[in-house]
XYZ file of C-alpha atoms in Angstrom:
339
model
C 28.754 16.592 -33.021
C 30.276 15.175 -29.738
C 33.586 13.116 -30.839
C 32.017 9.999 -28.852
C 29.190 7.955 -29.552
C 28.032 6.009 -26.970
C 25.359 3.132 -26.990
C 23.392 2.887 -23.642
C 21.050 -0.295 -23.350
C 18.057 -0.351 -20.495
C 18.161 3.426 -21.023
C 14.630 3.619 -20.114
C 15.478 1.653 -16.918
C 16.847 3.438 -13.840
C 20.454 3.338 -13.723
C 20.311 3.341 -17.595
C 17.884 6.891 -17.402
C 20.400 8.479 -15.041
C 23.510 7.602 -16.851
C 22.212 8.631 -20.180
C 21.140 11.794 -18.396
C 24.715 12.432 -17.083
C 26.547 11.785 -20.652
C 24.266 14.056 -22.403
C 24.940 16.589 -20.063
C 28.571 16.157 -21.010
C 28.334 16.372 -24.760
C 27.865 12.977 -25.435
C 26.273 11.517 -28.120
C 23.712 8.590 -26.401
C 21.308 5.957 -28.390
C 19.469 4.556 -25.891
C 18.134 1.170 -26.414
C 15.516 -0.715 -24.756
C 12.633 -3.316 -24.639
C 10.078 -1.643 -23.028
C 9.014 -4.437 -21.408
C 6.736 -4.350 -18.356
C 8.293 -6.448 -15.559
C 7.183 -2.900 -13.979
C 5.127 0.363 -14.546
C 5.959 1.042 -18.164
C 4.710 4.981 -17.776
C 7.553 5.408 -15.004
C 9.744 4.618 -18.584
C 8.306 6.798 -20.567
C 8.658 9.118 -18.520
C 12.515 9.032 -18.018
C 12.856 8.655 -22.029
C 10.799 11.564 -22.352
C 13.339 13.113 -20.382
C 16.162 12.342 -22.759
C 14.672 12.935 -25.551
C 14.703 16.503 -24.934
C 18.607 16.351 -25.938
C 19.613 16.809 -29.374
C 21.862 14.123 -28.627
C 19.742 11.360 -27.970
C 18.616 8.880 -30.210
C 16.556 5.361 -29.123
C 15.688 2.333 -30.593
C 13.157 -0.251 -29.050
C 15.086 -3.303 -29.364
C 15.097 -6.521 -27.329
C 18.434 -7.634 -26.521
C 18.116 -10.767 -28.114
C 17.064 -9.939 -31.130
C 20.389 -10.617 -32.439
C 19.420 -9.288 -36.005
C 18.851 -5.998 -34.832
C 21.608 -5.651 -32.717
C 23.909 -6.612 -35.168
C 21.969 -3.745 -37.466
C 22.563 -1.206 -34.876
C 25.940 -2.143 -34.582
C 26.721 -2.004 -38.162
C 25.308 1.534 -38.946
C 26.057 3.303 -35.847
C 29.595 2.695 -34.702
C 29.566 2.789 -31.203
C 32.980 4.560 -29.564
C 31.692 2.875 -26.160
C 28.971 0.490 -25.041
C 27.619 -0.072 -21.609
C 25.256 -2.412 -20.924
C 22.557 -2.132 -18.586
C 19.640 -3.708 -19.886
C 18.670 -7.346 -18.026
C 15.833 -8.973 -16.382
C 16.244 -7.340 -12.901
C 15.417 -8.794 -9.503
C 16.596 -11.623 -7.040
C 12.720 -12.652 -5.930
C 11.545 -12.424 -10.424
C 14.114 -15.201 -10.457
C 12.247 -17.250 -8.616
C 9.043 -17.834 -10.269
C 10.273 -16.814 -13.801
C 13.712 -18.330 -14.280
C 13.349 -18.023 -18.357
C 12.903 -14.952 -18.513
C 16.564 -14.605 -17.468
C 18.226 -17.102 -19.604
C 16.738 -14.638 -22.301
C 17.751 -11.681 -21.295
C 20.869 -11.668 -19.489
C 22.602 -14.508 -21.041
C 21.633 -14.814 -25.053
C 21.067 -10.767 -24.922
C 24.677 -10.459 -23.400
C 25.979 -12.797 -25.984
C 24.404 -10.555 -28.837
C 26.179 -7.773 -27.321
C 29.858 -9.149 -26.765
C 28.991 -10.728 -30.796
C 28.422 -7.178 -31.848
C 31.332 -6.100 -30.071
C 33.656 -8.177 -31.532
C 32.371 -8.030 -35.412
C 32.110 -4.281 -34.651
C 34.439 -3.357 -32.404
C 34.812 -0.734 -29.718
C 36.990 1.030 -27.436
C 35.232 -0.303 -24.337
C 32.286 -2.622 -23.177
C 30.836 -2.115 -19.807
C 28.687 -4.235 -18.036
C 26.332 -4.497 -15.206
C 27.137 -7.621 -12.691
C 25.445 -7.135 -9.530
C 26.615 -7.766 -5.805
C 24.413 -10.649 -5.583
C 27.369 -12.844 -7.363
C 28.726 -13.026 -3.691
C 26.223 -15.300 -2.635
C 26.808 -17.849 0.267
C 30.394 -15.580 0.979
C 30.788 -13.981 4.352
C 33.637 -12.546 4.423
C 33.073 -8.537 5.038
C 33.971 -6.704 2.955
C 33.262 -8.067 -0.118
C 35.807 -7.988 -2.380
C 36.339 -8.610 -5.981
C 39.999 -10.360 -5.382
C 37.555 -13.849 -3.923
C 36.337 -15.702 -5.426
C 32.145 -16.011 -5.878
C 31.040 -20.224 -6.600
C 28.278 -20.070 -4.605
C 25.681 -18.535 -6.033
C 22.301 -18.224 -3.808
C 19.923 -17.722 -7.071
C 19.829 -17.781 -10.715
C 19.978 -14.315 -10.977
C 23.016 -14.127 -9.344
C 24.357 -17.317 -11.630
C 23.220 -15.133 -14.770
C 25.388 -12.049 -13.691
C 28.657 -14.201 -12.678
C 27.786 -15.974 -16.129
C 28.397 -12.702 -17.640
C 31.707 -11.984 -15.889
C 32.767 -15.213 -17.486
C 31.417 -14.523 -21.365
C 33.105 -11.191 -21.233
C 36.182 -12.644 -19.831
C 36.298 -15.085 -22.626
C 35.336 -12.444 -25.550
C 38.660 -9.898 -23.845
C 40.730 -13.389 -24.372
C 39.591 -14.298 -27.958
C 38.748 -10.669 -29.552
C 40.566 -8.579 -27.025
C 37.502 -6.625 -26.292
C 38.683 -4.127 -23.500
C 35.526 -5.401 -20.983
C 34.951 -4.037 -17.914
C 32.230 -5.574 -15.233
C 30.364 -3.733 -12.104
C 29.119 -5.055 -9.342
C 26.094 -2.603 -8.230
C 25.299 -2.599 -4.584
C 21.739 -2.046 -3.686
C 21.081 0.809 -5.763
C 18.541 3.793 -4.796
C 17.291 7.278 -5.850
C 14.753 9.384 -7.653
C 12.734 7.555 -10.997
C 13.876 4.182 -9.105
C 12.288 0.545 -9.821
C 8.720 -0.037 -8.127
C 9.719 -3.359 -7.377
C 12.918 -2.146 -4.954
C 12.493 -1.481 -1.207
C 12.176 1.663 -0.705
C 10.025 2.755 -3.686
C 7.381 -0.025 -1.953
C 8.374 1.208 1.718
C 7.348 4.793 0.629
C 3.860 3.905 -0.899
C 3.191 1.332 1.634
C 3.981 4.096 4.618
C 2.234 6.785 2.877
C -1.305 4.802 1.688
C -0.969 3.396 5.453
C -0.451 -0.089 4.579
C 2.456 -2.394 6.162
C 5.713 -2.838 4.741
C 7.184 -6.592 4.776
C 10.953 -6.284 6.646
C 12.378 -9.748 5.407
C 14.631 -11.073 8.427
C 12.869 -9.160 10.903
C 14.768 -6.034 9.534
C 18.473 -7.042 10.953
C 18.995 -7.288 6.942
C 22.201 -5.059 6.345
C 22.380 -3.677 2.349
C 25.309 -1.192 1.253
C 23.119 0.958 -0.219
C 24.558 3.242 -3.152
C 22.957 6.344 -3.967
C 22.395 6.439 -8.072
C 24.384 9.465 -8.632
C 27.395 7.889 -7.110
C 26.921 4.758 -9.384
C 26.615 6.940 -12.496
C 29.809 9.224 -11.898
C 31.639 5.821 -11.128
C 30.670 4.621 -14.787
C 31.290 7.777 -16.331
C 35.151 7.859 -14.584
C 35.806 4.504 -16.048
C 34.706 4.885 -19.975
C 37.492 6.131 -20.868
C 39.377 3.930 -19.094
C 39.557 0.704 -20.674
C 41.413 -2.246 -18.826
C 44.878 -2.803 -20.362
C 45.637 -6.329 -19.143
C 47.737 -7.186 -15.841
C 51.051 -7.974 -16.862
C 51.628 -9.281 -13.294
C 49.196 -11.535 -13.261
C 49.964 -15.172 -12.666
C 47.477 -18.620 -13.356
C 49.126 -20.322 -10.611
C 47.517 -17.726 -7.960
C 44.573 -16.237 -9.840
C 43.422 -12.834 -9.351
C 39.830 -12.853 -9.999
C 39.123 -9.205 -10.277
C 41.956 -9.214 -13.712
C 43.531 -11.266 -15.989
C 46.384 -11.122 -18.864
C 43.083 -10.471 -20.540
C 41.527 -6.803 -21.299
C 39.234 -7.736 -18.728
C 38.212 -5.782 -15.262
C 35.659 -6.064 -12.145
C 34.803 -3.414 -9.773
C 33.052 -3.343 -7.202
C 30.609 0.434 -6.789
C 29.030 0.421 -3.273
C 29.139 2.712 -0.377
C 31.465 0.982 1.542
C 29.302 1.465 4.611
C 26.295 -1.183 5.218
C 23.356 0.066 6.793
C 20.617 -1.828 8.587
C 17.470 -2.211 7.399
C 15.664 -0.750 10.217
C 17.570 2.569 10.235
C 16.789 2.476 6.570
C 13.326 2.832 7.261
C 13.772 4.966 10.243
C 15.241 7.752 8.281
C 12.666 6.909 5.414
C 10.020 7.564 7.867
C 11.454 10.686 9.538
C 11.771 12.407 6.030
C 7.842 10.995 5.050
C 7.190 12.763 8.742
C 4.896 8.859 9.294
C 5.404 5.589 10.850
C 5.690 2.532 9.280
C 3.017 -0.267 10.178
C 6.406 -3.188 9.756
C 5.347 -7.164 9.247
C 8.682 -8.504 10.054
C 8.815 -11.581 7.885
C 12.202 -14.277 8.291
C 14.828 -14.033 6.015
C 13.430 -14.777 2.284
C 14.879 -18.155 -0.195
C 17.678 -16.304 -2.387
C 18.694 -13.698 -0.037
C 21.892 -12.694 1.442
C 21.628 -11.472 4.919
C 24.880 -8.948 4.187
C 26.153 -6.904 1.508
C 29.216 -4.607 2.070
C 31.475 -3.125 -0.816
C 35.248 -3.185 -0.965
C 36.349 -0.497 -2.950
C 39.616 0.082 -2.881
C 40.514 -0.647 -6.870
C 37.706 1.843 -7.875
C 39.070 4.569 -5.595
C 42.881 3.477 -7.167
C 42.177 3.488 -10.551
C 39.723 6.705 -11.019
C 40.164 8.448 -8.109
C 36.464 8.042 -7.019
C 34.720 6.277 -3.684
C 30.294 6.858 -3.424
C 29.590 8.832 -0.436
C 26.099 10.125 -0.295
C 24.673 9.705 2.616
C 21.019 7.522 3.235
C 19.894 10.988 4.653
C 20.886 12.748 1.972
C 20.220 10.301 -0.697
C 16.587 9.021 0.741
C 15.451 12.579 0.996
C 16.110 13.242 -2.352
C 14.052 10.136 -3.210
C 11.080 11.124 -1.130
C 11.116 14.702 -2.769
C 11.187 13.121 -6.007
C 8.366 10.520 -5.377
C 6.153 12.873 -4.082
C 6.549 15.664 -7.182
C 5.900 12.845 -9.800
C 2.580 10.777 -8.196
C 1.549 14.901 -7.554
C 1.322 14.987 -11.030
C 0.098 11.496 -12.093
């Protein structure tokens, strides 16, 4: 038996799959937990939980997040070492037409999770936040030490929301919490509904791609691997507390609290039209573009700072687009070979 338990939720989603891949290949014990639900190609999650349920060492419940109930069920019989939560209603543009659907999800699910956390308690809770908290801000690079008030949409105002719960749960119940902001994440068994899983179907069934602002867009892209290994470095690392730091000049990124944010990008923004350049010298075929103005919700930048990730685990992302789209495009075509 591995000495850790560690409870995974959105397992069946993307970043969720991969991490859950990565612990089990360390020795970890993983439930996965998920909803199943099909904001996008259910197979494409069966698939990655068939995947992980060739371990030994994976269990998985189908549970929606705010079924508080069962999470406080789970909770109660499985003793989590660790949690890291992954599971949310995804996606800037969803936000749009289906605001409710995030309420749901990212807010009362969180809640059930930080409740569960602190009747059951655990060594560590780590979160997903998302780089779209930045909003309106402009200064390059983003950095966790500003502050983010001006959210662009509500799924940005659901993620910053969560920063906030956790922060409140590390104050009451001294939950050791930990928040990441993801940066435009890619790779193989990645969400239909992302760029470059559309660019690559578009481009290969010959039909245009939309470029939103006429493809001068520029999107620190973060290979998935690099995302993964920066959530498996800080586990075990819980966030003490900053003894230094001082209400009268707030530090954003820590508090007196148990309480954390990173930020996991590449640290190096690319533009969208080398993004698809590369994507369509590794397909070996053009693009047919429909450059399209900049779309409501949308930040025209996104650029990591991440100097407290590299100075606290040792660890920067650094896979390259060529590198990391190739690997994509190899994957894409193996699995829709087989479909």
């Amino acid at each position: 038996m591995s000495p850790y338990r560690i409870l995974v939720t959105g397992a069946a989603g993307f970043i969720g799959f991969h991490l859950s891949k990565q612990l089990l290949g360390k020795g970890f014990e993983v439930m996965g937990l998920d909803n199943m639900n099909d904001y996008y190609d259910v197979g494409l999650k069966e698939s990655r939980l068939a995947i992980l349920e060739k371990s030994g060492n994976f269990s998985f419940s189908k549970i929606d997040l705010h079924n508080k109930q069962a999470i406080d069920n789970l909770f109660a019989t499985k003793k989590f070492d660790y949690v890291v939560n992954l599971a949310a209603q995804a996606g800037v543009r969803y936000s749009l037409t289906n605001p409710y659907a995030y309420l749901e999800s990212n807010l009362t699910g969180f809640l059930n999770i930080l409740e569960a956390c602190r009747h059951h308690p655990v060594k560590h809770l780590i979160y997903a936040s998302s780089s779209s908290v930045y909003g309106a801000n402009r200064k390059m690079p983003f950095s966790v030490h500003d502050n983010v008030d001006h959210p662009l949409a509500l799924y940005a105002v659901t993620k910053k929301s969560n920063e906030l719960m956790a922060h409140a749960y590390s104050n009451l119940y001294h939950i050791p919490t930990t928040g990441l902001r993801f940066f435009t994440v890619y790779g193989p068994y990645g969400r239909p509904d992302m760029a470059l899983f559309l660019f690559t179907k578009a481009i290969l069934d010959g039909k245009p791609i939309d470029v939103f602002n006429y493809g001068k867009m520029r999107r620190d892209f973060t290979y998935v691997d690099d995302i993964v290994e920066g959530i498996v470095r800080l586990i075990p690392n819980p966030p003490p507390g900053n003894p230094t730091w001082n209400g009268e000049n707030p530090n954003p990124a820590s508090s007196f609290a148990p309480y954390k944010i990173y930020n996991i990008g590449n640290n190096q923004p690319v533009e969208l039209l080398h993004f698809i350049e590369v994507l369509e010298t590794k397909l070996g075929k053009k693009a047919i573009k429909n450059l399209l103005p900049l779309q409501e919700g949308d930040v025209p930048e996104t650029y990591a700072d991440v100097d407290d990730l590299m100075q606290d685990v040792g660890f920067k992302p650094s896979t390259s687009i060529e590198t990391g789209i190739g690997n994509f495009v190899n994957w894409y075509k193996e699995y829709y070979k087989m479909k």
